[in-house]
Coordinates of C-alpha atoms and ligand atoms in Angstrom, one line a residue:
X14 CA 106.5 55.8 -17.8
X15 CA 103.7 55.0 -15.3
X16 CA 100.1 55.9 -16.2
X17 CA 100.4 58.8 -13.9
X18 CA 103.5 60.3 -15.4
X19 CA 102.1 59.6 -18.9
X20 CA 98.8 61.3 -18.3
X21 CA 100.5 64.2 -16.4
X22 CA 102.7 64.9 -19.4
X23 CA 99.9 65.0 -21.9
X24 CA 97.8 67.0 -19.4
X25 CA 100.5 69.6 -19.1
X26 CA 101.1 69.7 -22.9
X27 CA 97.4 70.1 -23.9
X28 CA 94.9 70.6 -21.2
X29 CA 94.3 74.2 -20.0
X30 CA 92.6 73.9 -16.6
X31 CA 90.2 76.3 -15.0
X32 CA 91.7 78.7 -12.3
X33 CA 95.2 77.2 -12.6
X34 CA 98.7 78.5 -12.7
X35 CA 100.0 76.2 -15.4
X36 CA 103.7 76.8 -14.8
X37 CA 103.6 75.6 -11.2
X38 CA 101.2 72.7 -12.1
X39 CA 103.6 71.5 -14.8
X40 CA 106.4 71.5 -12.2
X41 CA 104.7 68.9 -10.0
X42 CA 102.0 67.3 -12.3
X43 CA 98.3 67.2 -11.8
X44 CA 96.6 64.7 -9.4
X45 CA 94.6 62.3 -11.6
X46 CA 91.3 61.2 -10.2
X47 CA 90.3 57.8 -11.6
X48 CA 87.3 56.6 -9.7
X49 CA 84.8 57.3 -7.0
X50 CA 82.3 55.7 -4.7
X51 CA 80.1 57.1 -2.0
X52 CA 82.0 59.9 -0.3
X53 CA 85.4 58.7 -1.5
X54 CA 87.6 59.3 -4.6
X55 CA 90.7 57.5 -5.7
X56 CA 93.7 58.8 -7.5
X57 CA 95.8 57.1 -10.2
X58 CA 98.4 56.0 -7.5
X59 CA 95.6 54.2 -5.6
X60 CA 95.3 56.7 -2.8
X61 CA 91.8 56.8 -1.2
X62 CA 90.6 60.3 -0.4
X63 CA 87.6 61.5 1.7
X64 CA 86.0 64.0 -0.6
X65 CA 84.7 66.6 1.9
X66 CA 84.0 69.0 -1.0
X67 CA 81.5 66.8 -2.9
X68 CA 83.5 67.3 -6.1
X69 CA 83.0 71.0 -6.3
X70 CA 80.0 71.5 -4.0
X71 CA 77.9 69.3 -6.2
X72 CA 77.9 65.5 -5.7
X73 CA 75.0 65.7 -3.1
X74 CA 73.9 62.1 -3.4
X75 CA 77.4 60.8 -3.4
X76 CA 79.3 58.9 -6.2
X77 CA 78.4 55.6 -7.9
X78 CA 74.6 56.0 -8.2
X79 CA 73.5 53.5 -10.8
X80 CA 69.9 54.9 -10.9
X81 CA 71.3 58.1 -12.4
X82 CA 73.4 56.3 -14.9
X83 CA 70.5 54.0 -16.0
X84 CA 68.2 57.1 -16.3
X85 CA 70.7 58.8 -18.5
X86 CA 71.2 55.8 -20.7
X87 CA 67.4 55.2 -21.1
X88 CA 66.8 58.8 -22.0
X89 CA 69.7 58.9 -24.4
X90 CA 68.2 56.0 -26.3
X91 CA 64.7 57.5 -26.3
X92 CA 65.4 61.2 -27.0
X93 CA 69.1 62.2 -26.5
X94 CA 68.4 65.8 -27.5
X95 CA 65.8 68.2 -28.7
X96 CA 65.6 72.0 -28.3
X97 CA 62.8 74.0 -26.6
X98 CA 63.1 76.9 -29.0
X99 CA 60.5 76.8 -31.8
X100 CA 57.4 76.1 -29.8
X101 CA 58.6 72.6 -28.9
X102 CA 59.2 71.0 -25.5
X103 CA 60.2 67.6 -24.0
X104 CA 58.7 65.5 -21.2
X105 CA 61.7 65.5 -18.8
X106 CA 62.1 69.3 -18.9
X107 CA 58.4 69.8 -18.3
X108 CA 58.3 67.3 -15.4
X109 CA 61.4 68.8 -13.8
X110 CA 60.1 72.4 -14.1
X111 CA 56.9 71.2 -12.3
X112 CA 58.9 69.4 -9.6
X113 CA 61.2 72.3 -8.9
X114 CA 58.2 74.7 -8.6
X115 CA 56.7 72.3 -6.0
X116 CA 59.9 72.3 -4.0
X117 CA 60.3 76.0 -4.3
X118 CA 56.8 76.9 -3.1
X119 CA 53.9 79.1 -3.9
X120 CA 55.9 82.2 -4.7
X121 CA 57.2 80.7 -7.9
X122 CA 55.6 79.6 -11.2
X123 CA 58.3 78.9 -13.9
X124 CA 61.8 77.6 -14.4
X125 CA 64.3 78.7 -17.1
X126 CA 67.0 76.1 -17.8
X127 CA 70.6 76.4 -18.7
X128 CA 73.7 74.2 -18.3
X129 CA 75.5 75.9 -15.5
X130 CA 75.4 78.4 -12.6
X131 CA 77.3 81.0 -14.7
X132 CA 74.9 80.9 -17.6
X133 CA 72.0 81.1 -15.1
X134 CA 73.3 84.3 -13.7
X135 CA 73.7 85.7 -17.2
X136 CA 70.0 84.8 -17.6
X137 CA 69.2 86.6 -14.3
X138 CA 71.0 89.8 -15.4
X139 CA 69.1 89.9 -18.7
X140 CA 65.8 88.9 -17.2
X141 CA 65.8 91.5 -14.4
X142 CA 66.6 94.3 -16.9
X143 CA 64.0 93.0 -19.3
X144 CA 61.5 92.9 -16.5
X145 CA 62.1 96.6 -15.5
X146 CA 62.0 97.7 -19.2
X147 CA 58.7 95.9 -19.6
X148 CA 57.4 97.7 -16.6
X149 CA 58.4 101.0 -18.2
X150 CA 61.4 101.6 -15.9
X151 CA 64.3 100.9 -18.3
X152 CA 66.6 103.1 -16.1
X153 CA 66.5 100.4 -13.4
X154 CA 69.6 98.5 -14.5
X155 CA 72.0 98.4 -11.6
X156 CA 72.5 95.1 -9.8
X157 CA 74.0 95.2 -6.3
X158 CA 76.2 92.3 -5.2
X159 CA 78.8 91.6 -2.5
X160 CA 82.5 91.5 -2.2
X161 CA 83.9 87.9 -2.4
X162 CA 80.6 86.7 -3.9
X163 CA 81.0 83.9 -6.5
X164 CA 78.4 84.0 -9.2
X165 CA 80.3 82.3 -12.0
X166 CA 83.0 82.8 -14.6
X167 CA 81.3 84.2 -17.7
X168 CA 81.5 88.0 -18.2
X169 CA 78.2 88.6 -16.3
X170 CA 78.9 85.9 -13.7
X171 CA 82.4 87.2 -12.9
X172 CA 81.1 90.8 -12.9
X173 CA 78.2 89.9 -10.5
X174 CA 80.8 88.1 -8.4
X175 CA 83.0 90.1 -6.1
X176 CA 86.4 88.4 -6.6
X177 CA 89.1 90.9 -7.0
X178 CA 91.4 88.5 -8.9
X179 CA 88.7 87.8 -11.5
X180 CA 87.9 91.5 -11.9
X181 CA 91.5 92.3 -12.5
X182 CA 91.6 90.2 -15.6
X183 CA 89.6 91.4 -18.6
X184 CA 88.3 94.8 -17.3
X185 CA 85.5 93.6 -15.1
X186 CA 83.0 94.3 -13.7
X187 CA 80.9 95.4 -16.6
X188 CA 79.0 98.7 -16.0
X189 CA 75.9 98.6 -13.9
X190 CA 77.2 96.2 -11.3
X191 CA 78.3 97.4 -7.8
X192 CA 79.3 95.6 -4.7
X193 CA 78.9 96.0 -0.9
X194 CA 80.8 94.3 1.9
X195 CA 80.0 90.7 2.9
X196 CA 78.4 89.8 6.2
X197 CA 81.6 88.2 7.6
X198 CA 81.1 88.6 11.4
X199 CA 84.3 86.8 12.5
X200 CA 86.5 88.6 10.0
X201 CA 85.0 92.1 10.2
X202 CA 83.6 92.7 13.7
X203 CA 84.2 89.7 16.0
X204 CA 83.6 91.7 19.1
X205 CA 80.2 93.1 17.9
X206 CA 77.0 91.3 18.9
X207 CA 76.4 88.8 16.1
X208 CA 72.8 89.7 15.5
X209 CA 73.5 93.5 15.7
X210 CA 76.2 93.0 13.1
X211 CA 73.7 91.2 10.8
X212 CA 71.4 94.2 10.8
X213 CA 74.4 96.5 10.3
X214 CA 75.7 94.4 7.4
X215 CA 72.3 94.5 5.7
X216 CA 72.1 98.2 6.2
X217 CA 75.1 98.5 3.7
X218 CA 72.6 97.5 1.1
X219 CA 70.3 100.4 1.9
X220 CA 73.3 102.8 1.9
X221 CA 74.3 101.5 -1.6
X222 CA 70.7 101.8 -2.9
X223 CA 70.6 105.4 -1.7
X224 CA 74.0 106.2 -3.2
X225 CA 73.1 104.7 -6.6
X226 CA 69.5 106.1 -6.5
X227 CA 66.6 103.7 -5.7
X228 CA 65.0 104.3 -9.1
X229 CA 68.2 103.0 -10.8
X230 CA 68.5 99.7 -8.9
X231 CA 67.1 96.6 -10.5
X232 CA 68.1 93.9 -8.1
X233 CA 70.3 92.6 -5.3
X234 CA 72.0 89.2 -5.7
X235 CA 73.5 87.1 -2.9
X236 CA 74.3 83.5 -2.0
X237 CA 72.3 82.5 1.1
X238 CA 75.7 81.3 2.5
X239 CA 78.6 82.5 0.5
X240 CA 80.5 79.4 -0.7
X241 CA 83.6 80.1 -2.7
X242 CA 84.1 83.3 -0.8
X243 CA 85.0 81.1 2.2
X244 CA 81.8 79.8 3.6
X245 CA 80.5 83.0 5.1
X246 CA 77.4 82.2 7.2
X247 CA 75.5 85.3 7.9
X248 CA 74.0 86.1 11.3
X249 CA 70.3 85.0 11.4
X250 CA 69.2 88.7 11.4
X251 CA 70.8 89.3 8.0
X252 CA 68.5 87.9 5.4
X253 CA 65.2 89.0 6.9
X254 CA 66.6 92.5 7.0
X255 CA 67.9 92.3 3.4
X256 CA 64.4 91.1 2.4
X257 CA 62.8 94.1 4.3
X258 CA 65.1 96.6 2.5
X259 CA 64.5 95.0 -1.0
X260 CA 60.7 95.2 -0.3
X261 CA 61.0 98.8 0.9
X262 CA 62.5 100.0 -2.4
X263 CA 60.7 97.5 -4.6
X264 CA 64.0 95.9 -5.7
X265 CA 64.1 92.4 -7.0
X266 CA 66.0 89.9 -4.8
X267 CA 68.0 87.1 -6.5
X268 CA 69.3 84.3 -4.3
X269 CA 72.1 82.4 -5.9
X270 CA 71.3 78.9 -4.7
X271 CA 73.9 77.1 -6.8
X272 CA 75.6 75.7 -3.7
X273 CA 72.9 76.1 -1.1
X274 CA 70.1 74.6 -3.2
X275 CA 69.0 71.0 -3.2
X276 CA 69.6 70.2 0.4
X277 CA 73.0 71.6 1.3
X278 CA 71.6 73.6 4.3
X279 CA 68.8 71.2 5.2
X280 CA 66.1 72.7 3.1
X281 CA 65.5 72.5 -0.6
X282 CA 66.7 76.0 -1.0
X283 CA 68.9 78.0 1.4
X284 CA 66.7 81.0 1.4
X285 CA 63.9 78.9 2.9
X286 CA 66.1 78.3 5.9
X287 CA 67.5 81.8 6.3
X288 CA 64.4 83.9 5.9
X289 CA 64.4 85.4 2.4
X290 CA 61.7 85.3 -0.3
X291 CA 63.8 85.8 -3.5
X292 CA 62.1 86.7 -6.7
X293 CA 64.6 84.6 -8.7
X294 CA 66.7 81.7 -7.6
X295 CA 69.8 80.5 -9.5
X296 CA 70.5 76.8 -9.3
X297 CA 73.0 74.3 -10.8
X298 CA 75.4 71.7 -9.2
X299 CA 73.2 69.8 -6.7
X300 CA 70.2 69.6 -9.1
X301 CA 71.9 66.7 -10.8
X302 CA 74.5 66.0 -8.1
X303 CA 77.0 66.9 -10.8
X304 CA 76.4 63.7 -12.8
X305 CA 75.6 65.9 -15.8
X306 CA 75.6 69.6 -16.3
X307 CA 72.3 71.4 -15.7
X308 CA 71.5 74.8 -14.3
X309 CA 68.6 77.3 -14.3
X310 CA 66.6 80.0 -12.7
X311 CA 63.5 79.5 -10.6
X312 CA 61.3 82.5 -11.6
X313 CA 58.9 84.0 -9.0
X314 CA 55.4 84.9 -10.0
X315 CA 56.2 88.6 -9.6
X316 CA 58.6 88.4 -12.5
X317 CA 57.0 85.6 -14.5
X318 CA 53.6 87.3 -14.6
X319 CA 55.0 90.5 -16.0
X320 CA 57.3 88.8 -18.6
X321 CA 54.6 86.4 -19.8
X322 CA 51.8 89.0 -19.9
X323 CA 53.6 91.9 -21.3
X324 CA 57.2 91.0 -22.0
X325 CA 56.7 89.6 -25.5
X326 CA 59.6 87.4 -26.7
X327 CA 62.6 87.2 -24.3
X328 CA 65.4 87.0 -26.8
X329 CA 67.5 84.7 -24.8
X330 CA 68.2 81.0 -24.6
X331 CA 70.8 78.2 -24.8
X332 CA 71.1 75.2 -27.2
X333 CA 70.9 73.0 -24.1
X334 CA 68.1 74.8 -22.3
X335 CA 65.9 72.0 -21.0
X336 CA 68.2 69.2 -22.2
X337 CA 66.2 66.0 -21.9
X338 CA 69.0 63.8 -20.6
X339 CA 70.1 66.4 -18.0
X340 CA 66.5 67.0 -16.9
X341 CA 65.8 63.2 -16.6
X342 CA 68.9 62.8 -14.4
X343 CA 67.8 65.7 -12.3
X344 CA 64.4 64.1 -11.7
X345 CA 66.1 60.9 -10.7
X346 CA 68.5 62.7 -8.4
X347 CA 65.6 64.6 -6.7
X348 CA 63.9 61.2 -6.3
X349 CA 66.9 59.9 -4.5
X350 CA 67.1 63.0 -2.2
X351 CA 63.4 62.5 -1.4
X352 CA 63.2 58.7 -1.0
X353 CA 66.3 58.6 1.2
X354 CA 65.1 61.6 3.2
X355 CA 68.5 63.3 2.7
X356 CA 67.4 66.9 3.1
X357 CA 65.7 66.3 6.4
X358 CA 68.6 64.2 7.5
X359 CA 70.9 67.2 7.0
X360 CA 68.5 69.5 8.9
X361 CA 67.8 67.1 11.9
X362 CA 70.7 64.7 12.1
X363 CA 74.0 65.2 10.2
X364 CA 73.9 69.0 10.2
X365 CA 73.5 69.3 14.0
X366 CA 76.1 66.6 14.5
X367 CA 78.6 68.4 12.3
X368 CA 77.8 71.6 14.3
X369 CA 78.7 69.8 17.5
X370 CA 81.9 68.5 16.1
X371 CA 82.9 72.0 14.8
X372 CA 82.1 73.5 18.2
X373 CA 84.8 71.1 19.7
X374 CA 87.2 71.8 16.7
X375 CA 87.0 75.5 17.7
X376 CA 89.3 74.6 20.7
X377 CA 92.2 73.7 18.4
X378 CA 95.0 76.3 18.7
X379 CA 94.9 77.1 15.0
X380 CA 91.1 77.3 14.5
X381 CA 89.2 80.6 14.6
X382 CA 85.6 81.4 13.7
X383 CA 84.5 77.7 13.2
X384 CA 80.9 77.7 11.9
X385 CA 78.5 75.3 10.1
X386 CA 75.2 75.5 8.4
X387 CA 73.7 72.2 7.4
X388 CA 76.5 70.3 5.7
X389 CA 78.7 73.3 4.9
X390 CA 81.4 74.5 7.3
X391 CA 84.4 76.7 7.6
X392 CA 87.0 78.0 10.0
X393 CA 90.0 80.3 9.6
X394 CA 93.6 79.4 10.5
X395 CA 94.7 82.0 13.0
X396 CA 98.2 82.9 14.2
X397 CA 97.1 84.0 17.6
X398 CA 93.4 83.6 18.0
X399 CA 93.3 84.9 21.6
X400 CA 94.3 88.3 20.2
X401 CA 92.6 87.8 16.9
X402 CA 95.8 88.0 14.9
X403 CA 95.6 86.4 11.4
X404 CA 98.6 85.0 9.5
X405 CA 100.3 87.2 6.9
X406 CA 98.4 86.5 3.7
X407 CA 101.7 86.1 1.7
X408 CA 102.6 83.0 3.8
X409 CA 99.7 81.1 2.2
X410 CA 99.1 79.1 5.3
X411 CA 95.8 77.9 3.9
X412 CA 97.7 76.2 1.0
X413 CA 100.1 74.7 3.5
X414 CA 97.2 73.2 5.3
X415 CA 95.5 72.0 2.1
X416 CA 98.8 70.2 1.2
X417 CA 98.6 68.3 4.5
X418 CA 95.0 67.4 3.8
X419 CA 95.8 66.0 0.4
X420 CA 98.7 64.0 1.9
X421 CA 96.4 62.6 4.6
X422 CA 93.6 61.5 2.3
X423 CA 91.2 64.5 2.8
X424 CA 89.9 67.0 0.3
X425 CA 89.3 70.3 2.2
X426 CA 89.4 73.5 0.3
X427 CA 91.4 76.6 1.2
X428 CA 90.1 80.1 0.5
X429 CA 92.9 82.3 1.7
X430 CA 93.3 80.9 5.2
X431 CA 89.7 79.8 5.5
X432 CA 89.4 76.0 5.4
X433 CA 86.1 74.9 4.1
X434 CA 84.1 71.7 3.6
X435 CA 80.8 70.7 2.0
X436 CA 80.6 66.9 2.2
X437 CA 78.1 64.9 0.2
X438 CA 74.6 64.8 1.8
X439 CA 74.8 61.1 2.1
X440 CA 77.7 61.4 4.7
X441 CA 76.7 59.4 7.7
X442 CA 77.5 60.3 11.4
X443 CA 80.2 57.7 11.4
X444 CA 81.7 59.2 8.3
X445 CA 81.5 62.7 9.9
X446 CA 83.6 61.2 12.8
X447 CA 86.1 59.9 10.2
X448 CA 86.3 63.3 8.4
X449 CA 86.7 65.1 11.7
X450 CA 89.5 62.8 12.8
X451 CA 91.2 63.6 9.4
X452 CA 90.7 67.3 10.0
X453 CA 92.5 67.1 13.4
X454 CA 95.3 65.1 11.9
X455 CA 95.8 67.7 9.1
X456 CA 95.6 70.6 11.6
X457 CA 98.2 69.0 13.9
X458 CA 100.4 68.4 10.9
X459 CA 100.0 72.0 9.8
X460 CA 100.7 73.2 13.4
X461 CA 103.9 71.2 13.5
X462 CA 104.9 72.3 10.0
X463 CA 104.4 76.0 10.8
X464 CA 106.4 75.7 14.0
X465 CA 109.2 73.9 12.1
X466 CA 109.2 76.7 9.5
X467 CA 109.4 79.3 12.3
X468 CA 106.0 80.8 11.3
X469 CA 104.6 80.3 14.8
Ligands
PXG25 N1 77.0 80.6 -8.3 C1 77.6 80.1 -7.2 C2 77.1 80.4 -5.9 C3 78.6 79.1 -7.4 O1 79.2 78.6 -6.3 C4 78.4 79.4 -9.8 C5 77.4 80.3 -9.5 C6 78.8 79.2 -11.2 O2 78.5 77.9 -11.5 P1 79.2 77.2 -12.8 O3 78.3 75.9 -12.9 O4 79.1 78.0 -13.9 O5 80.6 76.9 -12.4 C7 79.0 78.8 -8.7 C8 80.2 77.9 -8.9 C9 85.3 77.2 -5.7 C10 84.5 77.2 -6.9 O6 86.5 77.5 -5.9 C11 83.1 77.3 -6.8 C12 82.3 77.3 -7.9 C13 82.9 77.1 -9.2 C14 84.3 77.0 -9.3 C15 85.1 77.0 -8.1 O7 84.9 76.9 -4.6 N2 81.0 77.6 -7.8

């Protein structure tokens, strides 16, 4: 047996993967990724692949960063672990909290650490309810979220998320979480003025607040740009209007920055670009560029002041809250983002360049609704875009396209028929050209394939 076949057999016998249909995976065998450098990954058969998804929206500084490895090794030797529970702390966690507050701005004072985005949103759920109880309004428990949102896979995370497939398994969402429609202009109202649609989409929040009763609503949660829901970039009017509505009813705003944070949109946090002032910000992924698990919540002064002054003990925490190795790696990762000017580069150079390329890509016969924001981008495969006719969902055209991407050395993710990318922030303009050329190649292969199958 080759190494590939060998590992595939053991994988299929013993390794239960996340979000995977194991019967169909066993039939073909998992792709084994063996090494990575820069923006590329390699599989066990030696194929070099352009990773236009940064792993899973996380490897912001690219693969192969020795500084992060050295930092982890040094910290492991010095203090590999200690908890922050019983009135103890550690230096990397303290320094990282201080650094994140500097990046977040004046509105914020504290950071709560976890090891993932899901855990952080569990923290948010408990924190906002504890906040309102502390203020003597325990009936304010309801959190409003959006359809197709992704906020994680724990019970709270999946409930806050708006993924039908996840809710269908395990009786979710848990009580006290309700959803409104997402601000997907191209999918919901392509003929409406974009900015007017943004205001209308935000008004669905106000409708829901009034339906639930303003005195029962604790918070609204949203990703600045929805990621796993298909890269849904809201009109520029949307977030300021959401902020206005939250302010009007005194409702806490949580921005889930797990994907948008740490430079993805060209600012340290996506809400800073899109015009929101969240009370709480969820982070994970890009904080360490995925080199080691770390997540957390940036806590605004509005919440922190109440919890610290009057909240007493918050009965919540994780073994790995403030893990010294993860926090040290995060500091080194932020140091790279700063010293290489990567966040500004996304805002002023690579983001606008990708936007230009996507404007051209929009002319391809299969491509509808092509949009970018910083280094995140998406389009939807359309059967007849002149008449705005989508493909039948059951045909899984997105998966067909994804297959051609794999075959041609490109990782591009399919969400239904939306094809999405989030390349590492180190991607150069020349590498954007290379990635765009691959996207054209894959689209042309998909077009030919669909014609051959009689689907077009
Ligand atoms: N919030 C957001 C906005 C996310 O994108 C999470 C929370 C949960 O983070 P953890 O670290 O618990 O996984 C995420 C994670 C996909 C995909 O299919 C996206 C995520 C995770 C898994 C798959 O694009 N995002």
